[in-house]
Short mmCIF file of C-alpha atoms in Angstrom, two decimals:
data_model
loop_
_atom_site.label_atom_id
_atom_site.label_comp_id
_atom_site.label_asym_id
_atom_site.label_seq_id
_atom_site.Cartn_x
_atom_site.Cartn_y
_atom_site.Cartn_z
CA UNK A 1 3.24 1.78 -10.42
CA UNK A 2 2.18 -0.07 -7.05
CA UNK A 3 -1.06 -0.91 -8.10
CA UNK A 4 -0.13 -2.20 -11.85
CA UNK A 5 3.06 -4.69 -9.50
CA UNK A 6 0.14 -5.71 -7.35
CA UNK A 7 -2.58 -6.60 -10.56
CA UNK A 8 0.08 -8.48 -12.24
CA UNK A 9 0.85 -10.24 -9.32
CA UNK A 10 -2.53 -11.12 -9.03
CA UNK A 11 -3.13 -12.09 -12.49
CA UNK A 12 0.27 -14.42 -12.66
CA UNK A 13 -1.20 -16.09 -9.74
CA UNK A 14 -4.34 -16.39 -12.27
CA UNK A 15 -2.01 -17.67 -14.85
CA UNK A 16 -1.11 -21.16 -13.71
CA UNK A 17 -4.51 -22.19 -12.28
CA UNK A 18 -5.83 -23.95 -15.87
CA UNK A 19 -2.24 -25.63 -15.90
CA UNK A 20 -4.84 -28.85 -15.40
CA UNK A 21 -4.81 -28.73 -19.45
CA UNK A 22 -1.54 -30.05 -19.62
CA UNK A 23 -2.82 -33.80 -18.51
CA UNK A 24 -5.98 -32.92 -20.79
CA UNK A 25 -3.13 -32.07 -23.93
CA UNK A 26 -1.10 -35.35 -22.63
CA UNK A 27 -3.99 -38.34 -21.97
CA UNK A 28 -3.71 -40.52 -25.18
CA UNK A 29 0.22 -40.91 -24.64
CA UNK A 30 -0.27 -41.69 -20.96
CA UNK A 31 -3.24 -43.95 -21.82
CA UNK A 32 -1.33 -45.69 -24.42
CA UNK A 33 1.65 -45.26 -21.76
CA UNK A 34 0.03 -46.99 -18.79
CA UNK A 35 -2.26 -49.66 -21.00
CA UNK A 36 1.02 -51.43 -22.11
CA UNK A 37 1.29 -55.20 -19.42
CA UNK A 38 4.87 -53.61 -18.46
CA UNK A 39 3.21 -50.58 -16.99
CA UNK A 40 0.62 -52.26 -15.31
CA UNK A 41 -2.39 -52.70 -18.03
CA UNK A 42 -4.20 -49.92 -16.78
CA UNK A 43 -7.28 -49.52 -18.62
CA UNK A 44 -8.30 -46.40 -19.83
CA UNK A 45 -10.78 -45.10 -17.60
CA UNK A 46 -8.26 -45.92 -15.09
CA UNK A 47 -6.29 -43.94 -16.31
CA UNK A 48 -8.11 -40.82 -16.85
CA UNK A 49 -9.32 -40.82 -13.34
CA UNK A 50 -5.91 -38.59 -13.48
CA UNK A 51 -7.29 -36.34 -15.23
CA UNK A 52 -10.41 -36.18 -12.57
CA UNK A 53 -9.16 -36.73 -9.25
CA UNK A 54 -7.90 -32.68 -8.61
CA UNK A 55 -11.66 -31.56 -9.39
CA UNK A 56 -12.08 -33.71 -5.66
CA UNK A 57 -9.21 -33.07 -3.57
CA UNK A 58 -9.45 -29.48 -4.90
CA UNK A 59 -12.67 -29.47 -2.45
CA UNK A 60 -10.65 -30.00 0.38
CA UNK A 61 -7.53 -27.05 -0.66
CA UNK A 62 -10.21 -24.56 -0.88
CA UNK A 63 -12.38 -25.51 2.59
CA UNK A 64 -8.42 -25.23 4.33
CA UNK A 65 -7.82 -22.01 2.80
CA UNK A 66 -9.60 -20.30 5.30
CA UNK A 67 -8.71 -21.96 8.16
CA UNK A 68 -5.09 -21.65 6.61
CA UNK A 69 -5.64 -17.66 6.56
CA UNK A 70 -6.55 -17.21 10.27
CA UNK A 71 -2.57 -18.53 11.34
CA UNK A 72 -0.69 -16.95 8.18
CA UNK A 73 -1.17 -14.56 5.60
CA UNK A 74 -2.67 -14.79 1.98
CA UNK A 75 0.51 -13.68 0.31
CA UNK A 76 1.93 -16.87 2.57
CA UNK A 77 -0.28 -19.10 1.79
CA UNK A 78 -0.27 -17.82 -1.95
CA UNK A 79 3.57 -18.62 -2.19
CA UNK A 80 3.49 -22.05 0.09
CA UNK A 81 0.34 -23.52 -2.70
CA UNK A 82 2.49 -22.64 -5.60
CA UNK A 83 6.24 -24.42 -4.34
CA UNK A 84 3.94 -27.61 -3.59
CA UNK A 85 2.53 -26.66 -7.39
CA UNK A 86 5.80 -26.97 -8.87
CA UNK A 87 7.50 -29.37 -6.38
CA UNK A 88 4.52 -32.05 -7.61
CA UNK A 89 5.58 -31.46 -11.21
CA UNK A 90 8.73 -32.58 -10.38
CA UNK A 91 7.48 -35.77 -8.39
CA UNK A 92 5.96 -36.79 -11.90
CA UNK A 93 8.58 -36.58 -13.55
CA UNK A 94 10.78 -38.56 -11.46
CA UNK A 95 8.46 -41.33 -10.85
CA UNK A 96 6.01 -40.91 -14.31
CA UNK A 97 6.63 -44.74 -14.36
CA UNK A 98 4.28 -45.33 -11.11
CA UNK A 99 0.38 -44.92 -11.94
CA UNK A 100 -0.28 -44.45 -8.34
CA UNK A 101 2.54 -42.01 -7.92
CA UNK A 102 1.07 -40.15 -10.74
CA UNK A 103 -2.45 -40.46 -9.14
CA UNK A 104 -1.12 -39.32 -5.76
CA UNK A 105 1.04 -35.78 -7.35
CA UNK A 106 -2.40 -35.23 -9.23
CA UNK A 107 -4.67 -34.68 -5.95
CA UNK A 108 -1.73 -33.17 -4.41
CA UNK A 109 -2.58 -30.67 -7.42
CA UNK A 110 -6.00 -30.40 -6.78
CA UNK A 111 -5.17 -29.34 -3.37
CA UNK A 112 -3.53 -26.40 -4.18
CA UNK A 113 -5.48 -25.44 -6.86
CA UNK A 114 -8.45 -25.35 -4.69
CA UNK A 115 -6.14 -22.89 -2.23
CA UNK A 116 -4.75 -20.93 -5.57
CA UNK A 117 -8.79 -20.64 -6.72
CA UNK A 118 -9.92 -19.53 -3.00
CA UNK A 119 -6.62 -17.17 -2.14
CA UNK A 120 -6.59 -15.21 -5.49
CA UNK A 121 -9.89 -14.27 -5.51
CA UNK A 122 -9.75 -13.35 -1.69
CA UNK A 123 -6.05 -10.93 -2.72
CA UNK A 124 -8.22 -9.51 -5.55
CA UNK A 125 -10.50 -8.09 -2.71
CA UNK A 126 -8.03 -7.62 -0.14
CA UNK A 127 -6.14 -5.12 -2.34
CA UNK A 128 -8.62 -3.44 -4.48
CA UNK A 129 -11.80 -1.84 -2.06
CA UNK A 130 -13.96 0.06 -5.24
CA UNK A 131 -16.32 -1.58 -6.61
CA UNK A 132 -15.42 -0.84 -10.27
CA UNK A 133 -11.85 -1.99 -9.92
CA UNK A 134 -12.71 -4.71 -8.31
CA UNK A 135 -14.73 -5.66 -11.22
CA UNK A 136 -11.96 -4.76 -13.59
CA UNK A 137 -9.20 -6.67 -11.66
CA UNK A 138 -11.23 -9.59 -11.35
CA UNK A 139 -12.42 -10.11 -15.33
CA UNK A 140 -8.74 -9.44 -16.58
CA UNK A 141 -8.35 -12.72 -13.75
CA UNK A 142 -10.04 -14.77 -15.31
CA UNK A 143 -8.38 -13.35 -19.51
CA UNK A 144 -5.05 -14.53 -17.36
CA UNK A 145 -6.80 -17.66 -16.44
CA UNK A 146 -7.88 -18.49 -19.45
CA UNK A 147 -4.81 -17.84 -21.91
CA UNK A 148 -2.74 -19.61 -19.24
CA UNK A 149 -4.54 -22.67 -20.52
CA UNK A 150 -4.04 -22.10 -23.75
CA UNK A 151 -0.45 -21.93 -23.29
CA UNK A 152 0.22 -24.65 -21.45
CA UNK A 153 -2.19 -27.28 -23.63
CA UNK A 154 -0.73 -25.71 -26.57
CA UNK A 155 2.86 -26.48 -25.40
CA UNK A 156 2.75 -29.16 -23.68
CA UNK A 157 1.18 -30.69 -27.01
CA UNK A 158 4.74 -30.18 -28.84
CA UNK A 159 6.51 -30.96 -25.83
CA UNK A 160 4.75 -34.41 -25.11
CA UNK A 161 5.40 -35.02 -28.88
CA UNK A 162 8.76 -34.56 -29.13
CA UNK A 163 10.58 -35.25 -26.16
CA UNK A 164 8.03 -37.46 -23.82
CA UNK A 165 4.32 -36.92 -22.33
CA UNK A 166 6.24 -36.83 -18.82
CA UNK A 167 8.18 -33.96 -19.64
CA UNK A 168 5.40 -32.06 -20.49
CA UNK A 169 5.29 -31.36 -16.66
CA UNK A 170 8.27 -29.22 -16.69
CA UNK A 171 5.85 -26.38 -18.02
CA UNK A 172 5.10 -25.85 -14.03
CA UNK A 173 8.38 -24.61 -13.58
CA UNK A 174 6.70 -21.57 -15.11
CA UNK A 175 5.16 -21.08 -11.49
CA UNK A 176 8.26 -19.60 -10.84
CA UNK A 177 6.97 -15.82 -12.26
CA UNK A 178 3.81 -15.74 -10.26
CA UNK A 179 6.27 -17.06 -6.71
CA UNK A 180 8.42 -14.11 -7.61
CA UNK A 181 6.33 -11.68 -8.61
CA UNK A 182 3.57 -12.35 -5.58
CA UNK A 183 7.09 -12.14 -2.92
CA UNK A 184 8.46 -8.90 -3.81
CA UNK A 185 5.36 -7.15 -5.56
CA UNK A 186 2.42 -8.21 -3.54
CA UNK A 187 1.79 -6.30 0.01
CA UNK A 188 1.33 -7.71 2.99
CA UNK A 189 -2.23 -8.11 4.50
CA UNK A 190 -2.17 -5.54 7.18
CA UNK A 191 -0.57 -3.19 4.57
CA UNK A 192 -3.54 -3.91 1.91
CA UNK A 193 -6.39 -3.04 4.83
CA UNK A 194 -4.53 0.20 5.47
CA UNK A 195 -4.59 1.51 2.02
CA UNK A 196 -8.38 0.33 1.23
CA UNK A 197 -9.11 2.46 4.40
CA UNK A 198 -6.84 5.61 2.99
CA UNK A 199 -8.77 5.05 -0.28
CA UNK A 200 -12.08 4.46 0.79
CA UNK A 201 -11.80 7.54 3.50
CA UNK A 202 -12.33 5.22 6.65
CA UNK A 203 -12.62 1.81 7.61
CA UNK A 204 -15.41 -0.03 5.51
CA UNK A 205 -18.60 -1.23 7.51
CA UNK A 206 -18.91 -4.48 8.29
CA UNK A 207 -22.90 -6.04 8.40
CA UNK A 208 -24.91 -5.33 11.10
CA UNK A 209 -24.51 -7.69 14.09
CA UNK A 210 -27.39 -9.28 16.11
CA UNK A 211 -27.50 -10.85 18.77
CA UNK A 212 -23.95 -12.00 20.50
CA UNK A 213 -22.10 -10.93 17.11
CA UNK A 214 -21.50 -10.86 14.00
CA UNK A 215 -21.41 -14.39 12.07
CA UNK A 216 -18.11 -15.69 10.61
CA UNK A 217 -19.74 -17.25 8.11
CA UNK A 218 -22.45 -14.85 6.03
CA UNK A 219 -25.68 -16.41 4.96
CA UNK A 220 -25.11 -14.82 1.51
CA UNK A 221 -21.78 -16.92 0.73
CA UNK A 222 -24.01 -20.29 2.07
CA UNK A 223 -26.58 -19.06 -0.72
CA UNK A 224 -23.65 -18.01 -3.17
CA UNK A 225 -22.26 -21.65 -2.53
CA UNK A 226 -25.42 -23.54 -3.09
CA UNK A 227 -25.73 -21.70 -6.48
CA UNK A 228 -21.70 -22.04 -7.51
CA UNK A 229 -22.49 -26.05 -6.52
CA UNK A 230 -25.93 -25.83 -8.83
CA UNK A 231 -24.22 -24.16 -11.67
CA UNK A 232 -20.83 -25.87 -12.20
CA UNK A 233 -22.98 -29.38 -11.71
CA UNK A 234 -24.40 -27.92 -15.06
CA UNK A 235 -22.00 -26.00 -16.99
CA UNK A 236 -18.81 -28.67 -16.08
CA UNK A 237 -20.86 -31.03 -18.06
CA UNK A 238 -18.89 -29.38 -21.31
CA UNK A 239 -15.55 -30.41 -20.18
CA UNK A 240 -15.99 -34.10 -19.70
CA UNK A 241 -18.12 -34.37 -23.25
CA UNK A 242 -17.10 -32.08 -25.51
CA UNK A 243 -14.19 -34.34 -26.75
CA UNK A 244 -16.86 -37.14 -27.20
CA UNK A 245 -19.26 -35.10 -29.02
CA UNK A 246 -16.65 -34.16 -31.19
CA UNK A 247 -14.91 -37.57 -31.53
CA UNK A 248 -17.31 -40.13 -31.10
CA UNK A 249 -20.74 -38.43 -32.60
CA UNK A 250 -19.40 -36.45 -35.40
CA UNK A 251 -16.73 -38.97 -35.81
CA UNK A 252 -13.78 -36.05 -35.83
CA UNK A 253 -10.16 -36.29 -34.96
CA UNK A 254 -8.56 -35.08 -31.55
CA UNK A 255 -7.29 -31.85 -32.86
CA UNK A 256 -10.92 -30.94 -33.79
CA UNK A 257 -12.09 -31.26 -30.40
CA UNK A 258 -8.99 -29.54 -29.01
CA UNK A 259 -9.94 -26.66 -31.42
CA UNK A 260 -13.10 -26.43 -29.55
CA UNK A 261 -11.63 -26.05 -26.02
CA UNK A 262 -8.94 -23.76 -27.32
CA UNK A 263 -12.18 -21.51 -28.26
CA UNK A 264 -14.11 -21.84 -25.28
CA UNK A 265 -10.50 -19.81 -23.36
CA UNK A 266 -10.67 -17.74 -25.96
CA UNK A 267 -13.62 -16.83 -25.99
CA UNK A 268 -13.69 -16.89 -21.72
CA UNK A 269 -10.10 -14.70 -22.38
CA UNK A 270 -11.81 -12.65 -24.32
CA UNK A 271 -15.19 -11.73 -22.22
CA UNK A 272 -12.61 -11.70 -19.12
CA UNK A 273 -10.85 -8.27 -20.83
CA UNK A 274 -14.45 -6.51 -20.81
CA UNK A 275 -15.92 -8.12 -17.54
CA UNK A 276 -15.65 -4.95 -15.74
CA UNK A 277 -17.39 -3.35 -18.32
CA UNK A 278 -20.35 -6.32 -18.80
CA UNK A 279 -20.56 -6.22 -15.25
CA UNK A 280 -21.41 -2.25 -14.86
CA UNK A 281 -24.04 -2.79 -17.62
CA UNK A 282 -25.80 -6.04 -16.05
CA UNK A 283 -25.47 -5.45 -12.68
CA UNK A 284 -26.81 -8.00 -10.28
CA UNK A 285 -28.19 -9.41 -13.39
CA UNK A 286 -24.55 -11.06 -14.69
CA UNK A 287 -24.82 -13.58 -12.31
CA UNK A 288 -27.71 -15.42 -14.32
CA UNK A 289 -26.88 -13.88 -17.79
CA UNK A 290 -23.52 -15.49 -17.52
CA UNK A 291 -25.04 -19.12 -16.54
CA UNK A 292 -27.97 -18.77 -19.32
CA UNK A 293 -25.09 -18.29 -22.08
CA UNK A 294 -23.99 -21.41 -21.07
CA UNK A 295 -27.43 -23.47 -20.89
CA UNK A 296 -27.57 -21.63 -24.53
CA UNK A 297 -24.27 -23.23 -25.60
CA UNK A 298 -24.56 -26.41 -23.91
CA UNK A 299 -28.09 -26.51 -25.92
CA UNK A 300 -26.27 -25.51 -29.36
CA UNK A 301 -23.46 -28.12 -29.03
CA UNK A 302 -25.49 -30.88 -27.67
CA UNK A 303 -28.16 -30.79 -30.69
CA UNK A 304 -25.58 -30.02 -33.02
CA UNK A 305 -24.94 -31.83 -36.05
CA UNK A 306 -21.54 -30.18 -38.01
CA UNK A 307 -18.52 -28.70 -36.23
CA UNK A 308 -19.17 -24.70 -37.48
CA UNK A 309 -22.27 -25.19 -34.64
CA UNK A 310 -20.14 -26.82 -32.06
CA UNK A 311 -17.07 -24.66 -32.56
CA UNK A 312 -20.24 -21.36 -31.94
CA UNK A 313 -21.14 -23.54 -28.99
CA UNK A 314 -17.58 -23.56 -27.45
CA UNK A 315 -16.87 -19.84 -27.83
CA UNK A 316 -19.83 -19.00 -25.99
CA UNK A 317 -19.83 -20.99 -23.32
CA UNK A 318 -16.42 -19.81 -22.78
CA UNK A 319 -18.03 -16.07 -23.17
CA UNK A 320 -20.79 -17.21 -20.16
CA UNK A 321 -18.47 -18.97 -18.27
CA UNK A 322 -16.12 -15.67 -18.02
CA UNK A 323 -19.39 -13.93 -17.03
CA UNK A 324 -20.48 -16.03 -14.06
CA UNK A 325 -17.62 -17.19 -12.58
CA UNK A 326 -16.08 -13.47 -11.35
CA UNK A 327 -19.66 -12.25 -10.67
CA UNK A 328 -20.17 -14.96 -8.37
CA UNK A 329 -16.39 -14.64 -6.95
CA UNK A 330 -17.19 -10.43 -6.57
CA UNK A 331 -20.37 -11.37 -5.13
CA UNK A 332 -18.80 -13.74 -2.06
CA UNK A 333 -15.92 -11.64 -1.93
CA UNK A 334 -18.13 -8.13 -1.04
CA UNK A 335 -20.64 -10.27 1.19
CA UNK A 336 -18.66 -9.88 4.37
CA UNK A 337 -16.28 -8.28 6.96
CA UNK A 338 -12.80 -8.53 5.77
CA UNK A 339 -11.86 -10.67 8.53
CA UNK A 340 -14.35 -13.39 7.53
CA UNK A 341 -13.64 -12.74 3.70
CA UNK A 342 -11.25 -15.80 2.94
CA UNK A 343 -13.65 -17.82 5.23
CA UNK A 344 -16.53 -17.20 2.93
CA UNK A 345 -14.66 -17.23 0.28
CA UNK A 346 -13.51 -20.66 0.72
CA UNK A 347 -16.79 -21.86 1.48
CA UNK A 348 -18.33 -20.63 -2.32
CA UNK A 349 -15.49 -22.26 -4.21
CA UNK A 350 -16.42 -25.16 -2.11
CA UNK A 351 -19.39 -25.00 -3.51
CA UNK A 352 -17.60 -25.16 -7.38
CA UNK A 353 -15.46 -28.61 -6.53
CA UNK A 354 -19.01 -30.24 -4.96
CA UNK A 355 -20.05 -29.28 -8.15
CA UNK A 356 -17.44 -30.56 -10.63
CA UNK A 357 -17.08 -33.64 -8.63
CA UNK A 358 -21.17 -34.41 -8.74
CA UNK A 359 -21.71 -33.14 -12.20
CA UNK A 360 -20.65 -37.08 -14.00
CA UNK A 361 -22.77 -39.26 -11.86
CA UNK A 362 -25.42 -36.53 -11.81
CA UNK A 363 -25.59 -36.16 -15.41
CA UNK A 364 -25.43 -39.68 -16.04
CA UNK A 365 -28.27 -40.87 -13.93
CA UNK A 366 -31.06 -38.42 -15.12
CA UNK A 367 -29.91 -38.92 -18.75
CA UNK A 368 -30.21 -42.12 -18.00
CA UNK A 369 -33.65 -41.96 -16.58
CA UNK A 370 -34.86 -39.74 -19.87
CA UNK A 371 -32.92 -41.57 -22.49
CA UNK A 372 -31.83 -44.88 -21.05
CA UNK A 373 -28.31 -46.09 -20.68
CA UNK A 374 -25.85 -43.32 -19.31
CA UNK A 375 -26.74 -41.08 -22.23
CA UNK A 376 -24.61 -40.04 -25.35
CA UNK A 377 -22.58 -36.75 -25.08
CA UNK A 378 -25.19 -34.76 -26.89
CA UNK A 379 -28.20 -35.94 -24.58
CA UNK A 380 -25.80 -34.70 -21.75
CA UNK A 381 -25.35 -31.40 -22.78
CA UNK A 382 -29.32 -31.06 -23.19
CA UNK A 383 -29.66 -31.99 -20.11
CA UNK A 384 -26.78 -29.59 -18.54
CA UNK A 385 -28.78 -27.31 -20.69
CA UNK A 386 -32.22 -27.17 -19.12
CA UNK A 387 -30.49 -27.37 -15.39
CA UNK A 388 -28.56 -24.28 -16.36
CA UNK A 389 -31.80 -22.13 -17.41
CA UNK A 390 -33.68 -23.35 -14.20
CA UNK A 391 -30.61 -22.20 -12.17
CA UNK A 392 -30.70 -18.91 -14.10
CA UNK A 393 -34.39 -18.15 -13.75
CA UNK A 394 -33.80 -18.32 -9.84
CA UNK A 395 -34.37 -14.95 -8.56
CA UNK A 396 -31.20 -14.74 -6.65
CA UNK A 397 -31.42 -11.56 -4.89
CA UNK A 398 -34.39 -12.27 -3.08
CA UNK A 399 -34.09 -16.03 -1.92
CA UNK A 400 -30.56 -14.63 -0.73
CA UNK A 401 -30.79 -15.21 3.24
CA UNK A 402 -31.51 -12.42 5.23
CA UNK A 403 -30.88 -13.91 8.97
CA UNK A 404 -29.01 -16.71 9.97
CA UNK A 405 -27.69 -19.06 13.18
CA UNK A 406 -24.52 -19.95 12.97
CA UNK A 407 -23.97 -21.39 16.42
CA UNK A 408 -25.46 -18.68 18.72
CA UNK A 409 -24.54 -15.85 16.54
CA UNK A 410 -26.59 -13.66 14.12
CA UNK A 411 -25.82 -11.17 11.44
CA UNK A 412 -27.71 -9.68 8.76
CA UNK A 413 -27.43 -9.03 4.93
CA UNK A 414 -29.10 -5.80 4.25
#
């Protein structure tokens, strides 16, 4: 029963991670609102920055989490981030007439979202020592994250249409559920470590030190951070271009593009339910297979001349994404000692954030080199597919750093 409570608490933290879909659902209304002269006459591009700034701010959140957990428990960081998450939503509701106030609140959202991404994955590794159980909880975490995205996006549209776009942000009050579950059902870090030793029959071995001691930064974590950056740089193209592909290239309505996004979340939720079985079957190939699946999805969407093929690509993209993101989390959690786990995971999550921030600029530049101009949405998706296939083809297991010097410390990853 105690393990079940811990699982539910961790899954509730994942449920809120895709709450950024609230902004995606009401973006058209926000563009119309801030575009009026009395609200500043901001362009659609300026308003869309509200949706992109969290990705840039999350980098600071992921990197700061490793430092915060040196002074505070992971549980305390998760609780604090949740409280700030709700506070920024109330700030938007009160000061929604100011574009810059909303922009600042969204930057704060990105900061705490980066913290929750990092500490959520680390908490799974902290409370579940056995690999099979860790895969199961991490996969279900992905399922809850995608399910949360579906709930937030659909409810936000309904509330915004009936009561105004700013009132959609009241949905962040649902975050009180993770706050309560984390506070009362999630044990502290020290209690979790004691449970791990009892479960494993002793303390888990740390990486073998060389020279003056074990390095706080694992070599594998740095390689995983690079892989995460490159994979997200490619895969985030889906989020940036799927609406344009459906609406501009195919000439369909916004609701049709919303259906594609919903279908990708559904595919991710289904794969999350079976991630532990897929990871057991694929083993070390899970990461590459997931990235390759996203590449195939981008290729299908990029070349698609009809809506059904786009929907197929969306579902496949969600499946692939739900394969490689949990896989990279599991690898990052297991590549270092428990004392340095959050630090190493924060580096990997930072890689994801950097890839997210660079994605629109790199893909636009490469598309311009190949086709001229900025490239069409479908063309950018094809470029992303090529990148995904190249990344998936890298033999990550053999290129993992065996020795890395950090200051005057060394470690090996055997």
